[in-house]
Coordinates of C-alpha atoms in Angstrom, one line a residue:
M1 CA 2.3 -15.0 -1.7
S2 CA -1.3 -14.2 -2.4
E3 CA -3.2 -14.7 -5.5
I4 CA -6.5 -12.9 -6.0
N5 CA -9.0 -13.7 -8.7
A6 CA -11.3 -10.7 -8.8
G7 CA -14.4 -10.3 -10.9
L8 CA -14.5 -7.1 -12.9
R9 CA -17.7 -5.8 -14.5
H10 CA -17.1 -3.8 -17.6
W11 CA -19.7 -2.8 -20.2
G12 CA -22.1 -5.4 -18.9
K13 CA -19.6 -8.3 -19.0
T14 CA -17.8 -10.0 -16.2
H15 CA -14.1 -10.5 -16.7
R16 CA -11.7 -12.2 -14.3
M17 CA -8.5 -10.5 -13.2
T18 CA -5.7 -12.4 -11.6
I19 CA -3.5 -10.5 -9.3
V20 CA -0.4 -12.1 -7.7
V21 CA 1.1 -10.2 -4.7
K22 CA 4.5 -11.2 -3.2
P23 CA 7.5 -9.5 -1.7
M24 CA 9.5 -7.5 -4.2
E25 CA 12.8 -9.2 -5.1
P26 CA 16.0 -7.2 -5.6
N27 CA 15.9 -7.9 -9.3
E28 CA 12.5 -6.3 -9.5
L29 CA 13.6 -2.8 -8.4
A30 CA 13.1 -1.3 -11.8
D31 CA 9.4 -2.6 -11.8
G32 CA 8.9 -1.1 -8.4
L33 CA 10.5 2.2 -9.4
V34 CA 8.1 2.6 -12.3
L35 CA 5.1 2.2 -9.9
A36 CA 6.6 4.4 -7.2
R37 CA 7.0 7.2 -9.7
L38 CA 3.3 7.0 -10.5
G39 CA 2.7 7.8 -6.9
H40 CA 5.4 10.4 -6.6
A41 CA 6.8 11.7 -9.9
P42 CA 10.2 13.0 -8.7
F43 CA 11.0 9.6 -7.1
D44 CA 14.2 8.1 -8.4
E45 CA 16.2 4.9 -7.9
R46 CA 18.3 6.4 -5.1
A47 CA 15.1 7.6 -3.3
L48 CA 13.6 4.1 -3.5
R49 CA 16.8 2.5 -2.3
D50 CA 17.0 4.9 0.6
E51 CA 13.3 4.2 1.5
L52 CA 14.0 0.5 1.4
A53 CA 17.1 0.9 3.6
T54 CA 15.1 2.9 6.1
L55 CA 12.5 0.1 6.2
A56 CA 15.2 -2.5 6.9
D57 CA 16.7 -0.4 9.7
E58 CA 13.7 0.8 11.6
T59 CA 11.2 -2.1 11.7
V60 CA 10.4 -5.4 13.3
D61 CA 9.3 -6.5 9.9
G62 CA 8.2 -5.0 6.6
G63 CA 9.2 -4.2 3.1
V64 CA 7.6 -3.9 -0.3
L65 CA 5.0 -6.1 -1.8
L66 CA 4.7 -6.1 -5.6
A67 CA 1.5 -7.0 -7.4
R68 CA 1.5 -8.4 -10.9
N69 CA -1.5 -9.0 -13.2
G70 CA -2.3 -12.3 -15.0
A71 CA 0.1 -11.4 -17.8
G72 CA 2.9 -10.9 -15.3
R73 CA 3.1 -7.2 -15.6
P74 CA 3.7 -5.1 -12.4
C75 CA 0.5 -3.3 -11.5
G76 CA 0.9 -2.2 -7.9
L77 CA 3.1 -1.9 -4.9
I78 CA 2.8 -1.2 -1.2
L79 CA 5.6 -0.2 1.2
Y80 CA 4.9 -1.1 4.8
R81 CA 6.5 -1.7 8.1
I82 CA 5.5 -3.2 11.4
L83 CA 6.4 -1.0 14.3
V84 CA 7.0 -1.9 17.9
V85 CA 4.5 0.0 20.1
Q86 CA 5.6 0.8 23.7
G87 CA 3.4 -1.1 26.0
G88 CA 1.2 -2.6 23.3
R89 CA 1.1 -4.9 20.3
P90 CA 2.9 -4.1 17.1
S91 CA 1.2 -1.8 14.6
L92 CA 1.1 -1.9 10.8
Q93 CA 2.2 1.3 9.1
I94 CA 1.6 1.8 5.4
L95 CA 4.0 4.3 3.8
R96 CA 3.0 4.1 0.1
L97 CA 0.4 2.3 -2.0
V98 CA 0.3 2.6 -5.8
A99 CA -2.1 0.6 -8.0
F100 CA -2.4 0.9 -11.8
D101 CA -5.0 -0.5 -14.2
L102 CA -6.7 1.0 -17.2
T103 CA -10.2 0.4 -15.8
N104 CA -10.2 -0.6 -12.1
P105 CA -7.1 -0.1 -9.9
Q106 CA -9.2 -0.6 -6.8
L107 CA -9.0 -4.4 -7.3
I108 CA -5.2 -4.2 -7.2
A109 CA -5.2 -1.9 -4.2
D110 CA -7.5 -4.3 -2.4
A111 CA -5.3 -7.2 -3.1
L112 CA -2.2 -5.4 -1.8
V113 CA -3.9 -4.3 1.4
E114 CA -5.4 -7.7 1.9
E115 CA -2.0 -9.3 1.7
V116 CA -0.2 -6.7 3.9
F117 CA -3.0 -7.1 6.5
R118 CA -2.6 -10.9 6.4
R119 CA 1.1 -10.5 7.1
A120 CA 0.6 -7.9 9.8
R121 CA -2.0 -10.0 11.6
A122 CA 0.5 -12.9 11.5
Q123 CA 3.0 -10.6 13.4
G124 CA 0.4 -9.8 16.0
C125 CA -0.7 -6.4 14.7
E126 CA -4.1 -5.0 15.6
T127 CA -3.8 -1.4 14.5
L128 CA -3.0 0.5 11.3
R129 CA -1.0 3.7 10.9
T130 CA -0.5 5.7 7.7
V131 CA 2.2 8.2 6.8
R132 CA 1.1 11.4 5.0
F133 CA 2.5 14.8 4.6
L134 CA 0.7 17.6 6.3
T135 CA 0.1 20.1 3.5
T136 CA -2.5 22.6 4.7
P137 CA -4.6 22.9 7.8
A138 CA -7.8 21.9 5.9
D139 CA -6.0 18.8 4.6
T140 CA -4.9 18.0 8.2
I141 CA -8.4 18.1 9.5
K142 CA -9.7 15.9 6.7
A143 CA -6.9 13.3 7.4
V144 CA -7.7 13.2 11.1
R145 CA -11.4 12.8 10.4
A146 CA -10.9 10.2 7.8
A147 CA -8.8 8.2 10.3
S148 CA -11.9 7.9 12.6
V149 CA -10.0 9.3 15.6
A150 CA -11.9 12.6 15.8
E151 CA -15.3 13.2 17.4
L152 CA -16.9 16.5 16.7
H153 CA -19.8 17.5 19.0
S154 CA -22.2 20.4 19.0
V155 CA -25.1 21.4 21.1
F156 CA -26.8 23.3 18.3

């Protein structure tokens, strides 16, 4: 479990935001579903259960981490798995990240990623993979460039 106390600047004042990140418990499925729907509206309980079952079947380790704010309300989730890589070290794969806050969801997203990276490093991971749908050729090129695996060269 990870607890983050993040400073939030808003209208010239600094506020503290506490974010607690821990694995989602079976009785927290409804909380996770609300957040998953923010990221993918047609998502339903069956789809979330199927995705969790797939995570359990295909991974060395992984699952869902749920973030709660200082009031105990769910404010973010991350679905991840740690994959075996042929001839190499395991790799962290992030399948979904959703963070919600009225003013600054970035702090929640950072807390989720920080905790999942901590867990991945403990499993020997050195690389990150993401899953994303390929929607259009332009989108594909942007995704590859954003992943820092493309080198574009020109003479002129």
